[in-house]
């Protein structure tokens, strides 16, 4: 109100113009403030039960390969809510989701992989044993933590290196401001990391592949995101 | 001897007296001009001219009388016309139409309405056939706005007996053929946006959908160099197509001067198909690799 009066007096503007200016300024400022507030709120939250992380896949290679480039720029979104996780990879080449529903009974989790692309949708159902078998390379991994850090989405992220028994290494940057153990269930490479990973990198002889978080939010997720196709 | 009349007339011929030349003129004057009080002269003063056109009327009457007389004679030769002739004449008879501007306008609107209806019918027919083709192509793509009741997976897994390796292998993959999935599958991708352009997506296959665009559309989407192509899939997902892939996709839409696909276009499309085959071979049938895993993905694509 005061702002309106000041505007009117200073610029000798009509009342309607002042009202429009006020709402225009408010319309810009409020979302920015809300976004910053959200980030501040996440930083101080710690453990969250609802989490959505969006990663962008970047591939750097001296030699361009079409198959690889079809994944370059793709997006991986991880939805976590109420003990359920959906890991969805959207690339030019394919769209595929991995569902992980934690069970109260140990060893009875529901793990389903669904290839959404193509005329024939392929659904793979894993038992816990099969899931462990799929991720056996991470069984004897070693974790090394470092003090250097970078800023990702206004989160201070510390470096860690996951070393596998065959010599492969994944470099991760994680933040301790957000905690959610469900993420580690779908990404066994992150098991033992004391926080949410916002960037991870793998490098071999030919290329460097980086997953970097572009968005983190704790907004409620539509339960339909976790719905599975019914069996035939 | 008695004389015949002929003889008598011949004898009289000798005693013929010639009439003087001006005798008739003298008689005329004496009768009509010399004496103005004569009866003939008085009657001439009372002369009344006849009305105008009397002569023509009289002639017409005379002609009519004459025609009637002639035609009355023809009635003796009268012939009855054929019975069918009258009916045919009746059929051919049409009332005379007076064409006004209103008539022309009304007809124009009728023709225009007929043409518009025809065009509308053609458009609807095309639309239906196109929709049917798209439905066939995405025949078993999950439909929107249909809820799916979640499967009670936990109970299913608990009741499953301990599995041997063979049983595990048998149950590991369950292939749902296209005809089996009819329910909504959240975040199905019916279309994406590239800039402001909406591109339909078939079977959630972005690469296939992009290479299936029309030549004009594909060239306009992937033509600009040094400008990144951003594909907006949904609120969570914006894919940035790499320069290399953008170039490959633009090659798919290269044409010759006559407008036909260039050889480079066919090669580019074949190359992309080969990449897709390699990807399906690597991940669809694999039991130990997942595209979600960073190491599996990197080792497969490189």
Short mmCIF file of C-alpha atoms in Angstrom, two decimals:
data_model
loop_
_atom_site.label_atom_id
_atom_site.label_comp_id
_atom_site.label_asym_id
_atom_site.label_seq_id
_atom_site.Cartn_x
_atom_site.Cartn_y
_atom_site.Cartn_z
CA UNK A 1 0.00 0.00 0.00
CA UNK A 2 2.79 2.35 0.95
CA UNK A 3 4.63 1.38 -2.18
CA UNK A 4 1.56 2.25 -4.21
CA UNK A 5 1.32 5.69 -2.63
CA UNK A 6 4.99 6.35 -3.17
CA UNK A 7 4.83 5.28 -6.77
CA UNK A 8 1.80 7.43 -7.34
CA UNK A 9 3.34 10.50 -5.78
CA UNK A 10 6.75 10.12 -7.33
CA UNK A 11 5.78 9.26 -10.86
CA UNK A 12 2.39 10.96 -10.85
CA UNK A 13 0.98 7.69 -12.16
CA UNK A 14 -2.62 6.62 -12.27
CA UNK A 15 -3.80 4.26 -9.60
CA UNK A 16 -4.48 1.37 -11.96
CA UNK A 17 -0.97 1.54 -13.40
CA UNK A 18 0.50 1.51 -9.91
CA UNK A 19 -1.52 -1.59 -9.01
CA UNK A 20 -0.34 -3.37 -12.15
CA UNK A 21 3.27 -2.47 -11.46
CA UNK A 22 2.95 -3.70 -7.91
CA UNK A 23 1.61 -7.11 -8.91
CA UNK A 24 4.16 -7.42 -11.71
CA UNK A 25 7.01 -6.84 -9.30
CA UNK A 26 5.41 -9.17 -6.75
CA UNK A 27 4.91 -11.82 -9.38
CA UNK A 28 8.63 -11.83 -10.11
CA UNK A 29 9.93 -11.53 -6.58
CA UNK A 30 7.77 -14.06 -4.77
CA UNK A 31 8.77 -17.15 -6.77
CA UNK A 32 12.44 -16.24 -6.53
CA UNK A 33 12.13 -15.82 -2.79
CA UNK A 34 10.18 -19.08 -2.49
CA UNK A 35 12.83 -20.93 -4.44
CA UNK A 36 15.56 -19.63 -2.25
CA UNK A 37 13.52 -20.45 0.81
CA UNK A 38 13.07 -23.97 -0.46
CA UNK A 39 16.79 -24.37 -0.87
CA UNK A 40 17.40 -22.99 2.58
CA UNK A 41 14.80 -25.34 3.96
CA UNK A 42 16.40 -28.36 2.28
CA UNK A 43 19.79 -27.45 3.59
CA UNK A 44 18.65 -27.55 7.14
CA UNK A 45 16.40 -30.59 6.76
CA UNK A 46 18.70 -33.55 6.79
CA UNK A 47 16.73 -36.69 6.28
CA UNK A 48 13.86 -36.37 3.85
CA UNK A 49 11.27 -38.97 2.96
CA UNK A 50 10.27 -37.36 -0.32
CA UNK A 51 12.95 -36.49 -2.79
CA UNK A 52 13.24 -35.93 -6.53
CA UNK A 53 16.65 -35.61 -8.11
CA UNK A 54 17.22 -34.91 -11.77
CA UNK A 55 20.60 -35.73 -13.28
CA UNK A 56 21.89 -34.78 -16.69
CA UNK A 57 24.19 -37.24 -18.42
CA UNK A 58 27.20 -35.72 -20.13
CA UNK A 59 29.62 -37.72 -22.23
CA UNK A 60 33.03 -36.41 -23.19
CA UNK A 61 35.01 -38.41 -25.69
CA UNK A 62 37.67 -37.69 -28.27
CA UNK A 63 36.10 -40.17 -30.62
CA UNK A 64 32.42 -39.60 -31.30
CA UNK A 65 30.34 -42.71 -31.41
CA UNK A 66 26.74 -42.58 -32.45
CA UNK A 67 25.53 -45.14 -29.95
CA UNK A 68 27.16 -43.19 -27.14
CA UNK A 69 26.01 -39.83 -28.42
CA UNK A 70 22.43 -41.04 -28.34
CA UNK A 71 22.77 -41.07 -24.54
CA UNK A 72 24.62 -37.77 -24.33
CA UNK A 73 22.37 -35.12 -22.84
CA UNK A 74 19.89 -37.63 -21.50
CA UNK A 75 18.13 -37.21 -18.18
CA UNK A 76 17.89 -39.54 -15.23
CA UNK A 77 15.23 -38.70 -12.67
CA UNK A 78 15.03 -40.45 -9.32
CA UNK A 79 11.71 -40.24 -7.48
CA UNK A 80 11.72 -41.27 -3.83
CA UNK A 81 8.65 -41.29 -1.62
CA UNK A 82 7.32 -43.47 1.21
CA UNK A 83 9.71 -46.31 0.71
CA UNK A 84 9.34 -46.39 -3.07
CA UNK A 85 11.86 -45.42 -5.68
CA UNK A 86 11.53 -44.94 -9.40
CA UNK A 87 14.70 -44.43 -11.37
CA UNK A 88 13.77 -43.21 -14.84
CA UNK A 89 16.27 -42.82 -17.64
CA UNK A 90 15.08 -40.77 -20.62
CA UNK A 91 17.42 -40.77 -23.60
CA UNK A 92 17.04 -40.52 -27.35
CA UNK A 93 17.88 -44.19 -27.55
CA UNK A 94 15.51 -45.48 -24.86
CA UNK A 95 13.28 -44.67 -21.95
CA UNK A 96 13.59 -47.13 -19.09
CA UNK A 97 12.43 -47.15 -15.49
CA UNK A 98 13.62 -49.10 -12.50
CA UNK A 99 11.12 -49.50 -9.66
CA UNK A 100 12.29 -50.38 -6.19
CA UNK A 101 9.69 -50.88 -3.47
CA UNK A 102 11.11 -51.57 -0.08
CA UNK A 103 9.38 -54.31 1.85
CA UNK A 104 8.99 -54.55 5.61
CA UNK A 105 10.19 -58.11 5.27
CA UNK A 106 13.87 -58.32 4.67
CA UNK A 107 14.83 -59.79 1.35
CA UNK A 108 11.35 -59.30 -0.10
CA UNK A 109 11.77 -56.02 -1.88
CA UNK A 110 10.06 -55.50 -5.21
CA UNK A 111 12.46 -54.66 -7.98
CA UNK A 112 11.16 -54.25 -11.48
CA UNK A 113 12.79 -52.88 -14.58
CA UNK A 114 10.52 -51.65 -17.36
CA UNK A 115 11.70 -50.66 -20.80
CA UNK A 116 9.13 -48.07 -21.86
CA UNK A 117 10.43 -47.65 -25.39
CA UNK A 118 9.31 -49.79 -28.25
CA UNK A 119 6.29 -51.67 -29.38
CA UNK A 120 7.00 -54.56 -27.04
CA UNK A 121 7.48 -53.30 -23.53
CA UNK A 122 9.96 -55.46 -21.67
CA UNK A 123 9.41 -55.93 -17.95
CA UNK A 124 12.09 -57.61 -15.87
CA UNK A 125 11.25 -58.64 -12.35
CA UNK A 126 14.17 -59.19 -10.00
CA UNK A 127 14.28 -60.97 -6.74
CA UNK A 128 16.69 -59.65 -4.13
CA UNK A 129 19.09 -62.39 -5.08
CA UNK A 130 18.95 -61.49 -8.72
CA UNK A 131 19.39 -57.85 -7.88
CA UNK A 132 22.45 -58.60 -5.85
CA UNK A 133 23.73 -60.67 -8.73
CA UNK A 134 23.19 -57.77 -11.15
CA UNK A 135 25.20 -55.48 -8.86
CA UNK A 136 27.85 -57.94 -7.79
CA UNK A 137 30.65 -55.68 -9.03
CA UNK A 138 29.89 -53.31 -6.12
CA UNK A 139 30.05 -56.07 -3.53
CA UNK A 140 33.66 -55.52 -2.45
CA UNK A 141 34.00 -51.86 -3.24
CA UNK A 142 36.13 -49.49 -1.23
CA UNK A 143 35.22 -45.93 -0.30
CA UNK A 144 37.67 -43.09 0.05
CA UNK A 145 36.53 -39.73 1.36
CA UNK A 146 38.22 -36.43 0.67
CA UNK A 147 37.84 -32.98 2.07
CA UNK A 148 37.75 -31.08 -1.20
CA UNK A 149 34.34 -29.90 -2.24
CA UNK A 150 32.42 -28.15 -4.96
CA UNK A 151 29.16 -26.29 -5.03
CA UNK A 152 26.29 -27.99 -6.82
CA UNK A 153 22.87 -26.37 -6.75
CA UNK A 154 23.99 -24.31 -3.77
CA UNK A 155 24.92 -27.48 -1.87
CA UNK A 156 28.41 -28.02 -0.67
CA UNK A 157 29.35 -31.39 -2.05
CA UNK A 158 32.34 -33.40 -0.83
CA UNK A 159 34.33 -35.74 -2.97
CA UNK A 160 34.53 -39.47 -2.51
CA UNK A 161 35.88 -42.23 -4.69
CA UNK A 162 34.28 -45.62 -5.06
CA UNK A 163 36.90 -48.16 -6.07
CA UNK A 164 35.86 -51.57 -7.37
CA UNK A 165 37.75 -54.79 -7.18
CA UNK A 166 38.46 -54.82 -10.92
CA UNK A 167 40.14 -51.41 -10.71
CA UNK A 168 37.31 -49.28 -11.94
CA UNK A 169 36.62 -46.08 -10.03
CA UNK A 170 33.63 -43.81 -9.70
CA UNK A 171 34.16 -40.31 -8.38
CA UNK A 172 31.17 -38.95 -6.50
CA UNK A 173 30.29 -35.61 -4.99
CA UNK A 174 27.74 -35.86 -2.22
CA UNK A 175 26.03 -33.49 0.14
CA UNK A 176 25.34 -34.23 3.76
CA UNK A 177 22.55 -31.67 3.84
CA UNK A 178 20.16 -34.24 2.43
CA UNK A 179 19.85 -37.77 3.67
CA UNK A 180 17.85 -40.59 2.15
CA UNK A 181 18.82 -44.21 2.37
CA UNK A 182 16.44 -45.24 -0.44
CA UNK A 183 18.75 -43.73 -3.02
CA UNK A 184 21.45 -46.21 -2.16
CA UNK A 185 19.09 -49.11 -2.78
CA UNK A 186 18.65 -48.25 -6.44
CA UNK A 187 22.22 -47.08 -6.85
CA UNK A 188 24.31 -49.73 -5.06
CA UNK A 189 27.43 -47.79 -6.03
CA UNK A 190 26.42 -45.19 -3.44
CA UNK A 191 25.97 -47.58 -0.58
CA UNK A 192 27.93 -46.24 2.36
CA UNK A 193 27.99 -42.63 1.16
CA UNK A 194 26.80 -40.42 4.05
CA UNK A 195 24.55 -38.22 1.98
CA UNK A 196 22.84 -37.74 -1.34
CA UNK A 197 25.09 -37.87 -4.39
CA UNK A 198 24.64 -34.91 -6.69
CA UNK A 199 27.39 -35.73 -9.17
CA UNK A 200 29.22 -38.91 -10.12
CA UNK A 201 31.75 -39.63 -12.81
CA UNK A 202 33.18 -42.70 -14.45
CA UNK A 203 36.11 -42.62 -16.81
CA UNK A 204 37.54 -45.34 -19.00
CA UNK A 205 40.10 -45.29 -21.82
CA UNK A 206 37.77 -43.74 -24.34
CA UNK A 207 35.36 -41.49 -22.53
CA UNK A 208 34.30 -39.69 -19.41
CA UNK A 209 30.70 -40.03 -18.36
CA UNK A 210 29.28 -37.60 -15.82
CA UNK A 211 25.92 -37.52 -14.12
CA UNK A 212 25.33 -34.08 -12.68
CA UNK A 213 22.27 -33.05 -10.68
CA UNK A 214 20.33 -30.22 -12.27
CA UNK A 215 17.40 -30.14 -9.88
CA UNK A 216 16.65 -31.29 -6.36
CA UNK A 217 13.24 -30.93 -4.79
CA UNK A 218 11.25 -32.32 -1.89
CA UNK A 219 7.85 -31.57 -3.37
CA UNK A 220 5.22 -34.27 -3.00
CA UNK A 221 5.21 -36.79 -5.83
CA UNK A 222 2.08 -38.00 -7.56
CA UNK A 223 1.54 -41.61 -6.39
CA UNK A 224 0.79 -42.53 -9.99
CA UNK A 225 4.51 -42.17 -10.69
CA UNK A 226 5.08 -45.41 -8.80
CA UNK A 227 2.30 -47.41 -10.43
CA UNK A 228 3.35 -50.57 -12.17
CA UNK A 229 1.82 -52.10 -15.24
CA UNK A 230 -0.39 -55.04 -14.28
CA UNK A 231 0.90 -58.48 -15.14
CA UNK A 232 -0.55 -60.24 -18.19
CA UNK B 1 -83.75 -9.17 -152.21
CA UNK B 2 -83.74 -8.85 -148.39
CA UNK B 3 -80.79 -7.26 -146.68
CA UNK B 4 -79.01 -8.87 -143.68
CA UNK B 5 -78.15 -6.86 -140.55
CA UNK B 6 -74.55 -7.03 -141.56
CA UNK B 7 -75.32 -5.42 -144.85
CA UNK B 8 -77.31 -2.77 -143.12
CA UNK B 9 -74.46 -2.01 -140.72
CA UNK B 10 -72.01 -1.77 -143.62
CA UNK B 11 -74.28 0.73 -145.39
CA UNK B 12 -74.58 2.79 -142.18
CA UNK B 13 -70.82 2.92 -141.91
CA UNK B 14 -70.84 5.23 -144.96
CA UNK B 15 -72.92 7.71 -143.05
CA UNK B 16 -70.50 7.70 -139.93
CA UNK B 17 -69.94 11.11 -138.43
CA UNK B 18 -66.66 11.85 -136.51
CA UNK B 19 -67.14 13.35 -133.03
CA UNK B 20 -65.24 16.57 -132.51
CA UNK B 21 -62.18 16.20 -130.22
CA UNK B 22 -63.19 18.71 -127.59
CA UNK B 23 -66.72 17.43 -127.31
CA UNK B 24 -66.11 15.53 -124.03
CA UNK B 25 -64.28 18.47 -122.42
CA UNK B 26 -67.17 20.79 -123.37
CA UNK B 27 -69.62 18.35 -121.88
CA UNK B 28 -67.65 18.17 -118.63
CA UNK B 29 -67.45 21.85 -118.25
CA UNK B 30 -71.08 22.26 -119.11
CA UNK B 31 -72.09 19.68 -116.56
CA UNK B 32 -69.74 20.31 -113.64
CA UNK B 33 -68.08 23.68 -113.83
CA UNK B 34 -70.20 26.06 -115.83
CA UNK B 35 -73.18 25.65 -113.68
CA UNK B 36 -72.36 25.75 -110.00
CA UNK B 37 -75.90 25.19 -109.01
CA UNK B 38 -76.14 21.86 -110.65
CA UNK B 39 -77.12 18.84 -108.57
CA UNK B 40 -73.89 17.07 -109.04
CA UNK B 41 -71.95 20.12 -107.95
CA UNK B 42 -74.09 20.46 -104.82
CA UNK B 43 -73.52 16.85 -103.93
CA UNK B 44 -69.81 17.33 -104.36
CA UNK B 45 -69.86 20.12 -101.75
CA UNK B 46 -71.47 17.73 -99.26
CA UNK B 47 -68.71 15.20 -99.71
CA UNK B 48 -67.47 13.68 -96.38
CA UNK B 49 -63.99 12.06 -96.24
CA UNK B 50 -63.93 8.56 -94.69
CA UNK B 51 -62.26 7.98 -91.20
CA UNK B 52 -58.57 7.18 -90.96
CA UNK B 53 -57.46 3.54 -91.26
CA UNK B 54 -60.87 2.70 -92.61
CA UNK B 55 -59.32 1.40 -95.73
CA UNK B 56 -56.94 -0.85 -93.76
CA UNK B 57 -59.75 -2.12 -91.58
CA UNK B 58 -61.86 -2.86 -94.52
CA UNK B 59 -58.98 -4.71 -96.10
CA UNK B 60 -58.43 -6.69 -92.94
CA UNK B 61 -62.06 -7.62 -92.76
CA UNK B 62 -61.92 -8.63 -96.33
CA UNK B 63 -58.74 -10.61 -95.71
CA UNK B 64 -60.25 -12.27 -92.61
CA UNK B 65 -63.32 -13.09 -94.54
CA UNK B 66 -61.18 -14.44 -97.25
CA UNK B 67 -59.03 -16.43 -94.69
CA UNK B 68 -62.13 -17.72 -92.98
CA UNK B 69 -63.51 -18.78 -96.24
CA UNK B 70 -60.28 -20.51 -97.13
CA UNK B 71 -59.87 -22.14 -93.73
CA UNK B 72 -63.45 -23.18 -93.61
CA UNK B 73 -62.73 -25.04 -96.78
CA UNK B 74 -59.74 -26.68 -95.03
CA UNK B 75 -61.93 -28.10 -92.27
CA UNK B 76 -63.05 -30.60 -94.77
CA UNK B 77 -59.46 -31.89 -94.74
CA UNK B 78 -58.99 -31.83 -90.91
CA UNK B 79 -56.80 -34.61 -89.33
CA UNK B 80 -56.81 -35.64 -85.62
CA UNK B 81 -53.26 -35.47 -84.00
CA UNK B 82 -51.76 -38.60 -82.38
CA UNK B 83 -52.82 -39.15 -78.75
CA UNK B 84 -49.21 -39.37 -77.44
CA UNK B 85 -48.26 -36.05 -78.97
CA UNK B 86 -50.36 -34.10 -76.54
CA UNK B 87 -48.86 -35.91 -73.56
CA UNK B 88 -45.30 -35.27 -74.76
CA UNK B 89 -46.01 -31.64 -75.26
CA UNK B 90 -47.38 -31.44 -71.75
CA UNK B 91 -44.21 -33.04 -70.39
CA UNK B 92 -41.94 -30.70 -72.27
CA UNK B 93 -43.86 -27.71 -71.17
CA UNK B 94 -41.99 -25.71 -68.52
CA UNK B 95 -43.03 -22.57 -66.77
CA UNK B 96 -41.00 -19.62 -67.72
CA UNK B 97 -38.46 -18.59 -65.10
CA UNK B 98 -37.74 -15.00 -64.54
CA UNK B 99 -34.07 -14.76 -63.47
CA UNK B 100 -33.46 -12.05 -60.96
CA UNK B 101 -30.39 -11.21 -58.94
CA UNK B 102 -31.95 -13.02 -55.95
CA UNK B 103 -32.07 -16.27 -57.90
CA UNK B 104 -28.38 -16.05 -58.76
CA UNK B 105 -27.39 -15.29 -55.16
CA UNK B 106 -29.40 -18.17 -53.75
CA UNK B 107 -27.86 -20.62 -56.15
CA UNK B 108 -24.38 -19.37 -55.34
CA UNK B 109 -24.91 -20.00 -51.65
CA UNK B 110 -26.22 -23.48 -52.33
CA UNK B 111 -23.16 -24.33 -54.40
CA UNK B 112 -20.82 -22.82 -51.83
CA UNK B 113 -22.48 -24.78 -49.02
CA UNK B 114 -22.21 -28.00 -51.02
CA UNK B 115 -18.51 -27.42 -51.68
CA UNK B 116 -17.83 -26.65 -48.03
CA UNK B 117 -19.64 -29.79 -46.91
CA UNK B 118 -17.65 -31.84 -49.37
CA UNK B 119 -14.36 -30.38 -48.14
CA UNK B 120 -15.39 -31.03 -44.55
CA UNK B 121 -16.21 -34.65 -45.34
CA UNK B 122 -12.84 -35.12 -47.04
CA UNK B 123 -11.02 -33.55 -44.09
CA UNK B 124 -12.85 -35.80 -41.63
CA UNK B 125 -12.05 -38.86 -43.73
CA UNK B 126 -8.36 -37.95 -43.84
CA UNK B 127 -8.33 -37.27 -40.12
CA UNK B 128 -9.92 -40.60 -39.33
CA UNK B 129 -7.50 -42.51 -41.56
CA UNK B 130 -4.49 -40.69 -40.07
CA UNK B 131 -5.72 -41.33 -36.54
CA UNK B 132 -6.24 -44.97 -37.39
CA UNK B 133 -2.69 -45.27 -38.74
CA UNK B 134 -1.29 -43.62 -35.67
CA UNK B 135 -3.40 -45.89 -33.48
CA UNK B 136 -2.09 -48.89 -35.34
CA UNK B 137 1.48 -47.68 -35.00
CA UNK B 138 1.04 -47.05 -31.32
CA UNK B 139 -1.53 -49.72 -31.02
CA UNK B 140 -0.64 -50.86 -27.61
CA UNK B 141 0.89 -47.73 -26.23
CA UNK B 142 -0.63 -47.07 -22.90
CA UNK B 143 -3.54 -44.69 -23.00
CA UNK B 144 -3.85 -41.53 -20.96
CA UNK B 145 -6.09 -40.95 -17.99
CA UNK B 146 -6.58 -44.55 -17.05
CA UNK B 147 -5.74 -45.62 -13.59
CA UNK B 148 -3.86 -48.76 -12.83
CA UNK B 149 -4.41 -50.68 -9.70
CA UNK B 150 -0.98 -51.43 -8.25
CA UNK B 151 0.06 -55.01 -8.10
CA UNK B 152 0.54 -56.45 -4.65
CA UNK B 153 4.08 -57.34 -5.48
CA UNK B 154 5.17 -57.91 -1.94
CA UNK B 155 2.64 -60.68 -1.37
CA UNK B 156 3.54 -62.26 -4.69
CA UNK B 157 7.22 -62.33 -3.89
CA UNK B 158 6.67 -63.72 -0.40
CA UNK B 159 4.63 -66.64 -1.64
CA UNK B 160 7.11 -67.45 -4.37
CA UNK B 161 9.00 -70.61 -3.35
CA UNK B 162 12.75 -70.79 -3.25
CA UNK B 163 13.89 -70.67 -6.82
CA UNK B 164 16.54 -72.74 -8.47
CA UNK B 165 18.84 -71.17 -10.99
CA UNK B 166 16.78 -72.58 -13.85
CA UNK B 167 13.58 -71.26 -12.37
CA UNK B 168 15.20 -67.92 -11.77
CA UNK B 169 16.28 -67.73 -15.39
CA UNK B 170 12.79 -68.70 -16.53
CA UNK B 171 11.08 -66.08 -14.39
CA UNK B 172 13.61 -63.37 -14.82
CA UNK B 173 12.17 -61.95 -17.97
CA UNK B 174 8.50 -61.51 -18.50
CA UNK B 175 7.86 -60.11 -21.90
CA UNK B 176 4.59 -58.31 -22.19
CA UNK B 177 3.65 -58.27 -25.79
CA UNK B 178 2.13 -55.12 -27.10
CA UNK B 179 -1.37 -56.52 -27.00
CA UNK B 180 -1.09 -57.27 -23.32
CA UNK B 181 -0.55 -53.80 -21.99
CA UNK B 182 -3.54 -51.56 -22.21
CA UNK B 183 -3.37 -49.70 -18.95
CA UNK B 184 -2.05 -46.26 -18.34
CA UNK B 185 1.64 -46.17 -17.64
CA UNK B 186 2.44 -42.95 -15.95
CA UNK B 187 4.65 -40.59 -17.86
CA UNK B 188 3.93 -42.08 -21.20
CA UNK B 189 5.29 -39.72 -23.83
CA UNK B 190 2.74 -39.01 -26.55
CA UNK B 191 4.65 -36.00 -27.81
CA UNK B 192 7.59 -33.74 -27.08
CA UNK B 193 8.38 -30.12 -27.77
CA UNK B 194 11.42 -28.96 -29.68
CA UNK B 195 11.33 -25.24 -29.28
CA UNK B 196 7.74 -24.39 -29.97
CA UNK B 197 7.24 -27.29 -32.31
CA UNK B 198 5.28 -30.26 -31.06
CA UNK B 199 6.57 -33.58 -32.34
CA UNK B 200 4.49 -36.73 -31.88
CA UNK B 201 6.26 -39.68 -30.28
CA UNK B 202 5.51 -43.27 -31.24
CA UNK B 203 5.98 -46.08 -28.74
CA UNK B 204 8.01 -43.76 -26.45
CA UNK B 205 10.81 -44.04 -29.01
CA UNK B 206 12.32 -40.59 -29.46
CA UNK B 207 14.93 -41.58 -32.02
CA UNK B 208 12.45 -43.44 -34.17
CA UNK B 209 9.97 -40.58 -33.92
CA UNK B 210 12.54 -37.98 -34.95
CA UNK B 211 13.75 -39.98 -37.93
CA UNK B 212 10.13 -40.50 -38.99
CA UNK B 213 9.34 -36.82 -39.30
CA UNK B 214 8.56 -35.37 -42.67
CA UNK B 215 11.50 -33.97 -44.60
CA UNK B 216 10.38 -30.40 -44.34
CA UNK B 217 9.76 -30.65 -40.63
CA UNK B 218 12.98 -32.52 -39.93
CA UNK B 219 15.08 -30.04 -41.87
CA UNK B 220 13.55 -27.11 -40.03
CA UNK B 221 14.11 -28.72 -36.62
CA UNK B 222 17.67 -29.93 -37.08
CA UNK B 223 19.01 -27.43 -39.57
CA UNK B 224 20.57 -24.77 -37.43
CA UNK B 225 24.20 -25.26 -36.68
CA UNK B 226 25.71 -24.19 -33.38
CA UNK B 227 22.28 -24.05 -31.85
CA UNK B 228 21.54 -26.75 -29.30
CA UNK B 229 18.41 -28.77 -29.78
CA UNK B 230 16.48 -29.10 -26.52
CA UNK B 231 13.76 -31.72 -26.36
CA UNK B 232 11.17 -31.03 -23.70
CA UNK B 233 9.71 -34.35 -22.70
CA UNK B 234 7.81 -33.36 -19.59
CA UNK B 235 8.11 -31.10 -16.56
CA UNK B 236 10.99 -33.17 -15.19
CA UNK B 237 12.86 -33.89 -18.40
CA UNK B 238 14.60 -31.69 -20.95
CA UNK B 239 17.06 -33.58 -23.14
CA UNK B 240 19.89 -31.67 -24.73
CA UNK B 241 20.70 -33.33 -28.06
CA UNK B 242 24.44 -33.33 -28.66
CA UNK B 243 25.90 -31.61 -31.72
CA UNK B 244 26.95 -34.96 -33.13
CA UNK B 245 23.46 -36.43 -32.85
CA UNK B 246 21.93 -33.26 -34.15
CA UNK B 247 24.15 -33.51 -37.23
CA UNK B 248 23.23 -37.18 -37.68
CA UNK B 249 19.55 -36.36 -37.47
CA UNK B 250 19.88 -33.48 -39.90
CA UNK B 251 21.60 -35.85 -42.35
CA UNK B 252 18.51 -38.05 -42.28
CA UNK B 253 16.58 -35.25 -43.96
CA UNK B 254 19.04 -34.35 -46.68
CA UNK B 255 17.57 -34.29 -50.15
CA UNK B 256 18.75 -34.05 -53.72
CA UNK B 257 17.90 -31.12 -55.91
CA UNK B 258 14.85 -32.93 -57.20
CA UNK B 259 13.53 -33.26 -53.64
CA UNK B 260 14.14 -37.00 -53.27
CA UNK B 261 16.09 -38.34 -50.28
CA UNK B 262 19.82 -38.16 -50.79
CA UNK B 263 22.04 -41.21 -50.39
CA UNK B 264 23.53 -39.57 -47.32
CA UNK B 265 20.07 -39.49 -45.79
CA UNK B 266 19.54 -43.18 -46.35
CA UNK B 267 22.96 -43.99 -44.93
CA UNK B 268 22.32 -41.83 -41.86
CA UNK B 269 19.02 -43.55 -41.19
CA UNK B 270 20.59 -46.96 -41.60
CA UNK B 271 23.35 -45.98 -39.20
CA UNK B 272 20.84 -44.91 -36.56
CA UNK B 273 18.92 -48.15 -37.00
CA UNK B 274 22.13 -50.08 -36.44
CA UNK B 275 22.81 -48.18 -33.23
CA UNK B 276 19.34 -49.01 -32.01
CA UNK B 277 19.83 -52.68 -32.82
CA UNK B 278 23.12 -52.71 -30.96
CA UNK B 279 21.50 -51.04 -27.96
CA UNK B 280 18.62 -53.50 -27.89
CA UNK B 281 21.02 -56.38 -28.18
CA UNK B 282 23.15 -55.05 -25.33
CA UNK B 283 20.46 -54.22 -22.79
CA UNK B 284 17.16 -55.85 -23.69
CA UNK B 285 18.41 -59.42 -23.51
CA UNK B 286 21.18 -58.93 -21.03
CA UNK B 287 20.90 -60.51 -17.59
CA UNK B 288 23.83 -58.73 -16.11
CA UNK B 289 23.75 -55.24 -17.53
CA UNK B 290 21.54 -52.29 -16.80
CA UNK B 291 21.51 -48.95 -18.60
CA UNK B 292 20.84 -47.33 -15.23
CA UNK B 293 24.29 -48.32 -14.04
CA UNK B 294 26.99 -45.86 -15.02
CA UNK B 295 29.68 -48.51 -15.54
CA UNK B 296 27.44 -50.87 -17.51
CA UNK B 297 26.31 -48.03 -19.73
CA UNK B 298 29.79 -46.66 -20.37
CA UNK B 299 31.37 -50.04 -21.06
CA UNK B 300 28.56 -50.90 -23.46
CA UNK B 301 28.47 -47.73 -25.51
CA UNK B 302 32.28 -47.47 -25.69
#
